[in-house]
Coordinates of C-alpha atoms in Angstrom, one line a residue:
M1 CA -13.0 -30.5 12.9
T2 CA -13.2 -34.3 13.2
R3 CA -14.1 -35.3 9.6
S4 CA -11.2 -35.9 7.2
V5 CA -12.7 -33.2 5.0
A6 CA -10.5 -31.0 7.1
L7 CA -7.5 -32.6 5.4
V8 CA -8.4 -31.0 2.1
L9 CA -8.8 -27.4 3.3
G10 CA -6.1 -26.5 0.9
L11 CA -8.8 -27.0 -1.8
L12 CA -10.8 -24.0 -0.6
V13 CA -10.4 -20.7 -2.4
A14 CA -8.8 -17.9 -0.5
G15 CA -7.5 -14.5 -1.6
L16 CA -6.5 -11.0 -0.4
L17 CA -8.6 -7.9 -0.8
L18 CA -7.5 -5.7 -3.6
P19 CA -9.2 -2.3 -3.8
A20 CA -10.9 -1.7 -7.1
A21 CA -10.1 1.4 -9.2
P22 CA -12.8 4.0 -8.8
V23 CA -15.3 4.1 -11.7
G24 CA -18.2 6.4 -12.5
A25 CA -21.8 5.3 -11.9
Q26 CA -23.5 3.7 -14.9
E27 CA -27.0 2.7 -15.7
P28 CA -27.9 -0.8 -14.5
V29 CA -27.9 -3.5 -17.1
T30 CA -31.2 -5.5 -17.5
V31 CA -30.5 -9.2 -17.2
A32 CA -32.5 -12.4 -16.9
S33 CA -33.6 -13.7 -13.6
R34 CA -31.7 -16.6 -12.0
T35 CA -34.2 -19.1 -13.4
E36 CA -34.7 -17.5 -16.8
S37 CA -32.9 -19.3 -19.7
A38 CA -30.8 -17.2 -22.1
P39 CA -32.3 -16.5 -25.5
L40 CA -30.8 -18.2 -28.5
V41 CA -28.0 -16.3 -30.1
D42 CA -25.3 -17.1 -32.6
L43 CA -22.8 -18.4 -30.0
N44 CA -20.1 -18.9 -32.6
G45 CA -20.6 -15.7 -34.4
D46 CA -18.2 -12.7 -34.8
E47 CA -15.6 -11.8 -32.2
I48 CA -14.7 -8.5 -30.7
G49 CA -11.1 -7.5 -29.9
V50 CA -9.8 -5.8 -26.7
D51 CA -9.0 -2.6 -28.6
E52 CA -12.6 -2.2 -29.8
L53 CA -14.0 -2.0 -26.2
S54 CA -14.5 1.3 -24.3
R55 CA -15.0 2.1 -20.6
G56 CA -18.7 1.9 -19.7
Q57 CA -19.6 -0.3 -22.7
T58 CA -22.3 -2.9 -21.7
G59 CA -22.9 -6.4 -22.8
Y60 CA -23.9 -9.7 -21.3
G61 CA -22.4 -13.1 -20.4
L62 CA -23.8 -16.6 -20.1
S63 CA -23.4 -19.0 -17.2
V64 CA -25.4 -21.6 -15.3
F65 CA -26.7 -20.5 -11.9
A66 CA -29.3 -23.3 -11.4
G67 CA -30.1 -26.4 -13.5
S68 CA -28.3 -26.9 -16.8
E69 CA -29.5 -24.1 -19.0
P70 CA -27.3 -21.0 -19.3
A71 CA -28.7 -17.7 -18.1
R72 CA -27.7 -14.1 -18.9
F73 CA -25.8 -11.8 -16.6
G74 CA -24.9 -8.2 -17.2
V75 CA -21.3 -7.1 -18.0
E76 CA -19.9 -3.6 -18.0
V77 CA -16.4 -2.7 -19.1
V78 CA -14.3 -1.0 -16.4
G79 CA -11.1 -0.9 -18.5
V80 CA -8.3 -3.0 -19.9
I81 CA -5.2 -4.1 -18.1
R82 CA -2.6 -4.3 -20.8
E83 CA 0.4 -6.7 -20.8
M84 CA -0.5 -8.0 -17.4
D85 CA 1.3 -11.1 -18.5
P86 CA 3.7 -11.3 -21.5
G87 CA 1.6 -10.6 -24.6
M88 CA -1.6 -10.9 -22.6
S89 CA -4.1 -8.2 -21.7
Y90 CA -7.3 -8.6 -19.7
I91 CA -10.6 -6.9 -19.7
V92 CA -11.7 -5.6 -16.3
A93 CA -15.5 -5.9 -16.0
R94 CA -18.3 -5.4 -13.5
L95 CA -20.8 -8.2 -13.4
S96 CA -24.4 -7.9 -12.4
G97 CA -27.7 -9.8 -12.3
N98 CA -28.6 -13.2 -11.1
G99 CA -27.6 -12.2 -7.6
L100 CA -24.0 -11.4 -8.5
E101 CA -24.3 -8.0 -6.7
E102 CA -24.7 -9.9 -3.4
S103 CA -22.6 -13.0 -4.1
G104 CA -19.8 -11.5 -6.1
V105 CA -18.3 -13.5 -8.9
V106 CA -19.1 -17.2 -8.3
A107 CA -16.5 -20.0 -8.4
G108 CA -17.3 -22.0 -11.4
M109 CA -18.1 -19.0 -13.6
S110 CA -14.7 -19.0 -15.2
G111 CA -15.1 -19.7 -18.9
S112 CA -18.4 -17.9 -19.0
P113 CA -18.5 -16.3 -22.5
V114 CA -18.9 -12.5 -22.6
Y115 CA -20.5 -10.7 -25.5
F116 CA -20.6 -7.1 -26.6
D117 CA -22.8 -6.2 -29.6
E118 CA -23.5 -9.9 -30.0
R119 CA -19.8 -10.5 -30.5
L120 CA -17.7 -12.8 -28.4
A121 CA -15.1 -10.9 -26.3
G122 CA -13.7 -13.6 -24.1
A123 CA -14.2 -15.6 -20.9
V124 CA -14.6 -14.7 -17.3
A125 CA -11.4 -16.0 -15.7
Y126 CA -10.3 -14.4 -12.5
S127 CA -11.6 -12.3 -9.6
W128 CA -10.5 -11.0 -6.3
A129 CA -11.7 -12.5 -3.0
F130 CA -13.4 -10.4 -0.4
T131 CA -14.4 -7.7 -2.9
S132 CA -17.6 -5.7 -2.3
E133 CA -18.8 -6.0 -5.8
A134 CA -18.5 -8.5 -8.7
L135 CA -15.3 -7.5 -10.5
A136 CA -13.7 -9.9 -12.9
L137 CA -10.9 -10.3 -15.3
I138 CA -11.9 -11.5 -18.8
T139 CA -9.4 -13.5 -20.9
P140 CA -9.7 -12.3 -24.5
I141 CA -11.1 -14.9 -27.0
A142 CA -8.1 -14.3 -29.3
A143 CA -5.8 -15.8 -26.7
M144 CA -8.2 -18.8 -26.2
R145 CA -8.4 -19.4 -29.9
E146 CA -4.8 -20.2 -30.1
L147 CA -5.7 -23.5 -28.3
S148 CA -7.4 -24.6 -31.5
T149 CA -4.1 -24.7 -33.3
L150 CA -2.5 -27.3 -30.9
E151 CA -2.3 -31.0 -31.5
A152 CA -4.0 -33.4 -29.2
G153 CA -1.7 -34.7 -26.5
E154 CA -1.4 -37.2 -23.7
A155 CA -1.0 -36.6 -20.0
A156 CA 2.4 -35.1 -19.2
G157 CA 4.3 -33.8 -16.2
E158 CA 5.9 -35.6 -13.3
S159 CA 4.3 -35.8 -9.8
L160 CA 4.7 -33.0 -7.4
G161 CA 7.2 -34.3 -4.9
L162 CA 6.7 -34.5 -1.2
A163 CA 8.4 -31.7 0.7
A164 CA 11.4 -32.8 2.6
P165 CA 14.7 -31.2 3.7
G166 CA 17.9 -31.7 1.7
A167 CA 18.6 -32.2 -1.9
L168 CA 17.1 -35.7 -2.2
R169 CA 15.7 -37.1 -5.4
P170 CA 11.9 -37.1 -5.5
F171 CA 12.0 -40.9 -5.3
D172 CA 14.2 -40.8 -2.2
R173 CA 12.1 -38.1 -0.6
S174 CA 9.0 -40.3 -1.0
V175 CA 10.8 -43.3 0.5
Q176 CA 11.9 -41.2 3.4
Q177 CA 8.3 -40.1 4.0
M178 CA 7.1 -43.7 3.9
L179 CA 9.5 -44.9 6.6
E180 CA 9.8 -41.7 8.6
P181 CA 6.4 -39.9 8.5
P182 CA 6.2 -36.5 10.1
D183 CA 4.9 -36.1 13.6
D184 CA 1.8 -34.3 12.4
V185 CA 0.7 -36.6 9.6
A186 CA -2.7 -34.8 9.1
A187 CA -0.9 -31.5 8.5
A188 CA 1.5 -33.2 6.1
V189 CA -1.5 -34.6 4.1
R190 CA -3.1 -31.2 4.0
E191 CA 0.2 -29.7 2.7
I192 CA 0.6 -32.4 0.0
V193 CA -3.0 -32.2 -1.1
A194 CA -2.8 -28.4 -1.3
E195 CA 0.4 -28.7 -3.3
Q196 CA -0.9 -31.3 -5.7
L197 CA -4.5 -30.0 -6.1
G198 CA -4.0 -26.4 -4.9
S199 CA -3.3 -25.1 -8.4
L200 CA -6.9 -26.0 -9.3
V201 CA -8.4 -23.7 -6.7
A202 CA -5.9 -22.0 -4.5
P203 CA -5.0 -18.4 -5.0
A204 CA -2.2 -17.7 -7.5
D205 CA 0.4 -15.3 -6.2
W206 CA 0.8 -12.9 -9.0
G207 CA 4.2 -11.3 -8.4
G208 CA 4.6 -7.7 -9.7
R209 CA 0.9 -6.9 -9.1
G210 CA 1.1 -5.2 -5.8
G211 CA 1.2 -8.4 -3.9
A212 CA -2.4 -9.2 -4.7
Q213 CA -3.5 -12.8 -4.7
I214 CA -6.0 -13.4 -7.4
A215 CA -8.1 -16.5 -7.0
T216 CA -9.0 -18.6 -10.0
L217 CA -12.7 -19.2 -10.3
G218 CA -13.1 -22.0 -12.7
F219 CA -11.6 -25.2 -11.3
G220 CA -12.3 -23.6 -8.0
D221 CA -15.9 -24.8 -8.2
P222 CA -15.9 -27.9 -6.0
V223 CA -18.0 -30.6 -7.7
R224 CA -17.5 -33.5 -5.5
R225 CA -19.2 -35.7 -3.0
M226 CA -17.8 -36.5 0.5
L227 CA -14.8 -34.3 -0.1
A228 CA -16.2 -30.9 -0.5
A229 CA -17.4 -28.4 2.1
A230 CA -20.7 -28.6 0.1
P231 CA -21.9 -32.0 -1.2
A232 CA -22.3 -33.0 -4.8
G233 CA -23.3 -36.2 -6.5
R234 CA -24.4 -37.8 -9.8
A235 CA -26.8 -35.7 -11.9
D236 CA -30.0 -37.1 -13.5
T237 CA -28.8 -36.8 -17.1
A238 CA -32.2 -37.3 -18.6
G239 CA -33.1 -34.2 -20.6
M240 CA -29.7 -32.5 -20.0
P241 CA -28.7 -30.4 -23.1
D242 CA -25.5 -30.9 -25.0
L243 CA -22.6 -28.6 -24.2
S244 CA -22.9 -25.2 -25.6
A245 CA -21.5 -21.7 -24.8
G246 CA -22.3 -20.9 -21.2
S247 CA -22.9 -24.6 -20.1
A248 CA -21.4 -25.8 -16.9
V249 CA -18.6 -28.3 -17.5
A250 CA -16.3 -30.3 -15.3
G251 CA -12.9 -32.1 -15.6
V252 CA -13.5 -35.4 -13.7
L253 CA -10.6 -36.4 -11.4
I254 CA -12.3 -39.3 -9.6
D255 CA -15.5 -41.0 -10.8
G256 CA -17.5 -43.9 -9.6
D257 CA -18.6 -44.4 -6.0
L258 CA -16.8 -41.3 -5.0
K259 CA -16.7 -38.2 -7.2
L260 CA -14.1 -35.5 -7.3
A261 CA -14.2 -33.0 -10.2
V262 CA -13.5 -29.4 -10.7
G263 CA -15.8 -27.4 -12.8
G264 CA -16.2 -24.2 -14.8
T265 CA -18.0 -23.0 -17.9
V266 CA -17.8 -23.6 -21.6
T267 CA -16.7 -20.5 -23.6
R268 CA -17.3 -21.8 -27.1
V269 CA -18.2 -25.0 -28.9
E270 CA -17.4 -25.4 -32.6
D271 CA -17.4 -28.6 -34.6
G272 CA -17.1 -30.6 -31.4
E273 CA -14.2 -28.6 -30.1
V274 CA -14.7 -27.1 -26.6
L275 CA -12.9 -24.1 -25.2
A276 CA -13.4 -23.4 -21.5
M277 CA -12.2 -21.8 -18.3
G278 CA -10.1 -18.9 -19.6
H279 CA -7.2 -19.9 -17.3
P280 CA -5.0 -22.9 -16.8
Y281 CA -6.1 -26.1 -15.0
L282 CA -2.6 -27.4 -14.0
G283 CA -0.7 -25.6 -16.7
V284 CA 0.9 -28.9 -17.9
G285 CA 0.1 -28.5 -21.6
P286 CA -1.0 -31.8 -23.1
L287 CA -3.2 -33.9 -20.8
R288 CA -6.2 -36.3 -20.9
V289 CA -9.0 -35.6 -18.4
P290 CA -12.6 -36.8 -18.8
M291 CA -15.0 -33.9 -19.6
A292 CA -18.5 -34.1 -18.2
T293 CA -21.7 -32.1 -18.1
V294 CA -22.8 -30.5 -14.8
E295 CA -26.1 -29.8 -13.2
V296 CA -26.0 -26.8 -10.9
I297 CA -28.1 -27.0 -7.8
G298 CA -27.6 -23.4 -6.7
V299 CA -25.2 -20.8 -5.5
V300 CA -23.8 -20.5 -2.0
P301 CA -22.9 -16.8 -1.3
R302 CA -19.7 -16.5 0.8
L303 CA -17.6 -13.5 1.9
N304 CA -14.4 -14.7 0.4
S305 CA -15.6 -16.5 -2.8
S306 CA -19.1 -17.7 -3.5
M307 CA -19.5 -21.2 -4.9
R308 CA -21.9 -23.4 -6.8
L309 CA -23.4 -26.7 -5.5
S310 CA -23.3 -29.1 -8.4
N311 CA -23.9 -32.6 -9.6
I312 CA -21.7 -34.3 -12.2
G313 CA -23.5 -35.4 -15.3
S314 CA -22.3 -37.8 -18.1
V315 CA -18.8 -37.9 -19.5
V316 CA -19.2 -36.5 -23.0
G317 CA -15.5 -36.1 -24.1
A318 CA -12.1 -35.3 -22.9
F319 CA -9.9 -32.2 -22.3
D320 CA -6.6 -32.5 -24.1
Q321 CA -4.8 -29.2 -23.8
D322 CA -4.2 -27.1 -20.6
R323 CA -2.6 -23.7 -21.4
F324 CA -2.4 -20.3 -19.8
A325 CA -5.5 -19.1 -21.7
G326 CA -7.7 -22.0 -20.8
L327 CA -8.6 -25.6 -21.6
R328 CA -9.4 -27.3 -24.8
G329 CA -11.5 -30.5 -25.1
R330 CA -13.3 -32.5 -27.7
V331 CA -16.8 -34.0 -27.6
G332 CA -16.6 -37.7 -28.1
A333 CA -12.9 -38.0 -27.2
E334 CA -11.8 -40.6 -24.6
A335 CA -9.5 -40.2 -21.7
R336 CA -7.7 -43.1 -20.0
T337 CA -8.7 -43.7 -16.4
I338 CA -7.1 -45.9 -13.8
P339 CA -9.4 -48.3 -12.0
M340 CA -9.2 -48.4 -8.2
T341 CA -11.1 -50.7 -5.8
I342 CA -11.3 -50.2 -2.0
Q343 CA -12.7 -52.9 0.1
V344 CA -13.5 -51.8 3.7
E345 CA -13.9 -54.4 6.4
A346 CA -15.5 -52.7 9.4
P347 CA -15.0 -53.9 13.0
D348 CA -18.6 -55.1 13.2
G349 CA -18.1 -57.4 10.3
D350 CA -19.8 -55.4 7.6
S351 CA -18.0 -55.1 4.3
R352 CA -18.3 -52.5 1.7
R353 CA -16.7 -52.1 -1.7
F354 CA -16.0 -48.9 -3.6
D355 CA -15.2 -48.9 -7.3
L356 CA -13.5 -45.8 -8.6
R357 CA -11.9 -44.5 -11.8
L358 CA -9.0 -42.0 -11.4
A359 CA -7.9 -39.5 -14.0
D360 CA -4.5 -40.5 -15.6
L361 CA -2.6 -37.4 -14.3
P362 CA 0.8 -38.4 -13.0
R363 CA 1.2 -35.0 -11.4
M364 CA -1.8 -35.6 -9.2
L365 CA -2.0 -39.3 -9.0
P366 CA -0.6 -39.6 -5.4
S367 CA -3.4 -37.4 -4.1
L368 CA -6.0 -39.1 -6.2
V369 CA -5.1 -42.4 -4.6
G370 CA -4.7 -41.1 -1.1
I371 CA -7.9 -39.0 -0.8
P372 CA -10.5 -41.8 -1.5
T373 CA -8.6 -44.0 1.0
M374 CA -9.5 -41.7 3.8
Q375 CA -13.0 -41.1 2.6
A376 CA -13.9 -44.7 1.9
L377 CA -13.0 -45.7 5.5
E378 CA -15.0 -42.8 6.9
S379 CA -18.0 -43.6 4.7
A380 CA -18.0 -47.4 5.4
S381 CA -17.0 -47.3 9.0
Y382 CA -15.4 -44.4 10.9
G383 CA -12.3 -42.3 10.5
G384 CA -11.8 -40.6 13.8
G385 CA -11.0 -41.9 17.3
E386 CA -8.6 -44.7 18.1
S387 CA -8.6 -47.8 16.0
G388 CA -6.4 -50.2 14.2
L389 CA -6.1 -50.6 10.4
D390 CA -4.6 -53.3 8.3
M391 CA -4.0 -52.3 4.7
T392 CA -3.3 -54.9 2.0
G393 CA -3.5 -54.7 -1.7
T394 CA -1.7 -54.3 -5.0
L395 CA -0.4 -51.6 -7.4
R396 CA -0.6 -53.1 -10.9
L397 CA 2.0 -51.7 -13.2
R398 CA 2.2 -52.0 -17.0
G399 CA 5.3 -54.0 -18.1
H400 CA 6.4 -54.8 -14.5
E401 CA 5.5 -57.1 -11.7
D402 CA 2.9 -55.8 -9.3
V403 CA 4.0 -53.9 -6.1
P404 CA 2.3 -55.5 -3.1
L405 CA 0.8 -53.4 -0.4
Q406 CA 1.0 -54.5 3.2
Q407 CA 1.1 -52.2 6.2
T408 CA -0.6 -51.6 9.6
F409 CA -1.6 -48.4 11.2
D410 CA -2.8 -47.8 14.7
G411 CA -3.8 -44.8 16.9
S412 CA -5.9 -41.8 16.3
G413 CA -7.2 -41.5 12.7
P414 CA -5.2 -44.4 11.1
G415 CA -7.0 -43.7 7.8
T416 CA -4.9 -40.5 7.6
N417 CA -1.7 -42.5 8.1
A418 CA -2.7 -45.0 5.5
A419 CA -3.5 -42.2 3.0
F420 CA -0.1 -40.6 3.7
Y421 CA 1.7 -44.0 3.1
L422 CA -0.1 -44.3 -0.2
L423 CA 0.7 -40.7 -1.1
A424 CA 4.4 -41.5 -0.6
L425 CA 4.4 -44.9 -2.2
V426 CA 2.6 -43.7 -5.4
G427 CA 4.7 -40.6 -5.4
A428 CA 7.9 -42.7 -5.4
L429 CA 6.6 -44.7 -8.4
V430 CA 5.6 -41.7 -10.5
N431 CA 8.8 -39.8 -9.6
S432 CA 11.1 -42.5 -10.9
D433 CA 14.2 -41.0 -12.6
Y434 CA 14.4 -43.9 -15.0
E435 CA 11.1 -44.7 -16.7
D436 CA 7.6 -43.4 -16.9
V437 CA 5.7 -45.7 -14.6
E438 CA 2.2 -46.5 -15.8
I439 CA -0.1 -47.7 -13.0
E440 CA -2.8 -49.9 -14.5
G441 CA -4.9 -50.3 -11.4
V442 CA -5.0 -50.1 -7.6
D443 CA -6.7 -52.7 -5.4
L444 CA -6.9 -52.0 -1.7
T445 CA -8.4 -53.7 1.3
L446 CA -8.7 -51.9 4.6
S447 CA -9.5 -54.0 7.7
Q448 CA -10.4 -52.0 10.7
S449 CA -10.5 -53.0 14.4
H450 CA -11.7 -51.1 17.5
G451 CA -9.0 -49.7 19.7
V452 CA -5.2 -49.4 19.5
R453 CA -3.4 -52.7 19.0
T454 CA 0.2 -51.5 18.9
V455 CA 2.6 -53.5 21.1
N456 CA 5.6 -51.7 22.4
I457 CA 9.0 -53.5 22.4
E458 CA 10.4 -52.6 25.9
R459 CA 13.5 -54.8 25.8
A460 CA 15.4 -57.2 23.7
Q461 CA 18.1 -59.6 24.7
A462 CA 20.0 -62.5 23.1
S463 CA 20.2 -65.9 24.6
S464 CA 24.0 -65.7 24.2
R465 CA 26.4 -62.8 23.5
R466 CA 29.3 -65.0 22.5
V467 CA 28.5 -67.1 19.5
H468 CA 30.1 -69.1 16.6
A469 CA 29.4 -68.8 12.9
G470 CA 26.4 -71.0 12.1
D471 CA 24.9 -70.7 15.6
T472 CA 21.2 -69.9 16.1
V473 CA 20.6 -67.3 18.8
D474 CA 17.2 -66.8 20.4
V475 CA 16.3 -63.1 20.7
V476 CA 13.7 -62.6 23.5
F477 CA 11.5 -59.6 23.3
D478 CA 9.7 -58.1 26.3
L479 CA 6.5 -56.7 24.9
R480 CA 3.7 -54.6 26.4
R481 CA 0.2 -54.2 24.9
H482 CA -1.3 -50.8 24.7
R483 CA -2.8 -50.3 28.2
G484 CA -2.5 -54.0 28.7
N485 CA -0.3 -56.8 30.0
R486 CA 3.3 -57.7 29.3
Y487 CA 4.4 -60.8 27.5
Q488 CA 7.4 -62.2 25.5
E489 CA 8.1 -63.3 22.0
T490 CA 11.1 -65.1 20.7
L491 CA 12.8 -64.7 17.3
P492 CA 15.5 -67.3 16.4
V493 CA 18.3 -65.6 14.5
T494 CA 21.0 -67.7 12.7
I495 CA 24.6 -66.3 12.4
P496 CA 25.8 -66.8 8.8
E497 CA 28.3 -69.7 8.6
D498 CA 30.8 -67.7 6.5
R499 CA 31.3 -65.0 9.1
R500 CA 34.8 -64.4 10.4
P501 CA 35.5 -63.9 14.2
G502 CA 34.8 -60.5 15.5
R503 CA 32.0 -58.1 16.3
Y504 CA 28.5 -58.9 15.1
Y505 CA 25.7 -56.4 15.6
L506 CA 22.0 -57.3 15.6
F507 CA 19.4 -54.6 15.0
V508 CA 16.0 -55.9 16.1
G509 CA 12.6 -54.4 16.1
D510 CA 9.4 -53.8 14.1
G511 CA 9.6 -54.0 10.3
V512 CA 9.3 -50.3 9.5
S513 CA 12.1 -49.4 12.0
I514 CA 14.3 -52.1 10.6
D515 CA 13.7 -50.9 7.0
A516 CA 14.7 -47.3 8.1
A517 CA 17.8 -48.7 9.8
R518 CA 18.7 -50.7 6.7
L519 CA 18.5 -47.6 4.5
Q520 CA 20.5 -45.6 7.1
L521 CA 23.2 -48.2 7.2
E522 CA 23.4 -48.7 3.5
P523 CA 21.9 -45.6 1.8
S524 CA 21.9 -47.3 -1.6
K525 CA 20.9 -45.2 -4.6
A526 CA 18.9 -47.2 -7.1
S527 CA 20.4 -47.2 -10.6
S528 CA 17.3 -48.4 -12.5
L529 CA 13.6 -48.7 -12.2
A530 CA 14.0 -52.3 -11.4
D531 CA 16.2 -51.3 -8.3
E532 CA 13.5 -48.9 -7.2
L533 CA 10.8 -51.5 -7.5
D534 CA 12.9 -54.0 -5.6
M535 CA 13.3 -51.5 -2.8
L536 CA 9.6 -50.8 -2.6
R537 CA 8.7 -54.5 -2.6
S538 CA 11.2 -55.1 0.2
F539 CA 9.6 -52.9 2.8
Q540 CA 8.0 -54.7 5.7
P541 CA 4.9 -54.0 7.8
K542 CA 5.0 -52.9 11.4
S543 CA 3.6 -56.3 12.4
R544 CA 6.8 -58.0 11.4
L545 CA 9.4 -58.8 14.1
A546 CA 12.7 -58.4 12.2
A547 CA 16.4 -58.5 12.6
L548 CA 19.4 -57.2 10.7
G549 CA 22.8 -58.8 11.1
V550 CA 25.6 -56.1 10.7
V551 CA 29.4 -56.4 10.7
P552 CA 32.2 -53.7 10.6
A553 CA 33.3 -53.1 7.0
R554 CA 35.9 -51.2 5.1
G555 CA 34.2 -50.9 1.8
L556 CA 32.3 -48.5 -0.5
I557 CA 28.9 -48.0 -1.9
V558 CA 29.3 -47.6 -5.7
E559 CA 26.4 -46.8 -7.9
G560 CA 24.1 -48.0 -5.2
R561 CA 25.8 -51.3 -4.6
P562 CA 27.5 -52.1 -1.3
M563 CA 31.0 -53.5 -1.6
P564 CA 31.9 -54.3 2.1
Q565 CA 35.2 -56.2 1.8
L566 CA 37.4 -54.2 -0.5
P567 CA 41.2 -54.3 0.0
A568 CA 42.6 -51.0 1.3
S569 CA 44.5 -50.4 -1.9
V570 CA 41.5 -50.9 -4.1
R571 CA 39.4 -48.7 -1.8
S572 CA 41.8 -45.8 -1.9
I573 CA 42.2 -46.0 -5.8
W574 CA 38.4 -46.1 -6.3
Q575 CA 37.7 -43.2 -3.9
A576 CA 40.3 -41.1 -5.7
S577 CA 38.8 -41.9 -9.2
S578 CA 36.0 -39.8 -10.6
L579 CA 35.3 -42.3 -13.4
Q580 CA 33.0 -44.4 -11.2
G581 CA 30.9 -41.6 -9.8
E582 CA 31.2 -40.6 -6.2
P583 CA 31.5 -43.7 -4.1
R584 CA 30.6 -43.4 -0.4
A585 CA 32.4 -45.0 2.5
L586 CA 30.8 -48.1 3.9
N587 CA 31.7 -48.7 7.6
L588 CA 29.0 -51.2 8.4
A589 CA 27.6 -53.9 6.1
I590 CA 24.4 -55.8 6.4
V591 CA 25.0 -59.6 6.0
N592 CA 21.8 -61.1 7.2
E593 CA 18.1 -60.3 7.4
Q594 CA 15.5 -62.5 9.2
G595 CA 12.0 -62.1 10.7
R596 CA 8.6 -63.4 11.3
D597 CA 5.1 -61.9 11.1
L598 CA 2.9 -61.4 14.2
D599 CA -0.8 -60.5 14.3
V600 CA -0.3 -57.1 15.9
P601 CA 1.7 -54.0 15.0
L602 CA 4.9 -53.4 16.9
D603 CA 6.9 -50.4 17.8
G604 CA 10.6 -50.3 18.9
L605 CA 14.2 -50.8 17.8
F606 CA 17.2 -52.2 19.7
R607 CA 20.8 -53.0 19.0
L608 CA 22.4 -56.1 20.4
D609 CA 26.3 -56.5 20.4
L610 CA 27.5 -60.0 19.8
E611 CA 31.0 -61.5 19.4
I612 CA 31.7 -64.3 16.9
L613 CA 34.3 -66.7 18.3
P614 CA 36.9 -68.6 16.2
G615 CA 35.7 -72.0 15.0
N616 CA 32.4 -73.3 13.8
A617 CA 29.3 -74.0 15.9
P618 CA 29.6 -77.2 17.9

């Protein structure tokens, strides 16, 4: 699969077959056809409790299978699973009509209200994948009604950190991923996206239930363009009805020139309050996500879990609570979004701009920034094959200076590498231990060129190995273009005037390798958001020819600060003291950093051993 859609396979619903309990045959329920609208009923009328239902009792539900008008489907009670979760029982029901006998329960139906004797029982919420009939779990309306008692909230929850070995802080893990990406970047992107977005659509492993994996249906309905296995777009909102029980609804994650939303069904609307889904979205509690109407194009039957093709309509409000029993929103409410612009400069000279608005969800923001980066490149130019990509831009922060973006990517699918870099960088920001970082906007420019431009550093040598403090040494690099000729570049490096005689090491190479070496030599731990931001701003592009001057040291790193020249007595006392944290030994200290930018990305790292002689430079 060559398209970058393959990178979001974690978004597809999957589940394990769970045999249904045997039930007796019942008379079929008469339901409306797929194109027949549901008759008007009192959608906010009386409710019916779980204990009032009996096996074989029939009723109906409302959902949208085509267009925007809810249609009826048949519902037959199979039984009740009691205390499946603490204090929560579920109605097990067989659904029929509107093709459900062939398609099974359709992703996007969760939240569909179910009525018995014209009384609201709850919302379709869960089903099993690969079942031979449309069996569903229904969340009781009593549990969903508790959402009405909650106060409106703002977005909450930290970002899902990037997976990395060791007990590193989320910020440090993200930095490590920026400087040392995994060998299979595409697989890493899939893993991160599945982790950050997977709770929307991926199967939930319900421990204690026979090992069954129950797939959520609601926000498993992909309503997106360019990203989904099935395309979606902007609906023609003329004549679309207001939200009501059974209406299709979506929580919009990305809007604008690219759309990513996850959709379900409205369970109840009362005085502008909307209850939907019947299961959690992210389970983060308070949040703010734009709430939009949806036009359903049709249903795509699939063996594992059928899905709806949909277009996003107008934003009509915002979801503000995300709990185990479902989502709550309010018509007319507003949700803050983060503007993002992506300018793509194609190799043929064409330029295309994408204007996006991202949901303000810190937990998901790294993926919401990374995904459109891949897709914009593919839409405006091409994403596969070998090419070069220069990324520049800015992350605008509230209350802090901007974080500049500058990096180069070469090889097969550089858009994937650029997306991974942004995933890690934004993840580092939103995972700060010290402050809640509010990103006000993202501006990105991607300049693509045909072919691989990376120049390998094959050798580095100094013009002199024996130097004096204050000398300038020319470091000569032997370079080789990708499948091309060899040539040389020179980097003048000045030895600091205050250096004592002795060994002096130069680490020279591309900017990213030098940054990784710098953090390896002095693994400083930031002690404030300002320190973290300074670190992120200090990172260099691969197109920078850089050098680190390093000397032997007998010092410590205390609270993230290198102290290279401590007397032995002070060092021993500080190491023995627990009042200053846990200082780490510092055996090498960085005393100088220099470099210059080239017009091509580089790859390579070398160490040069010099000796500083007594006396100053002649």
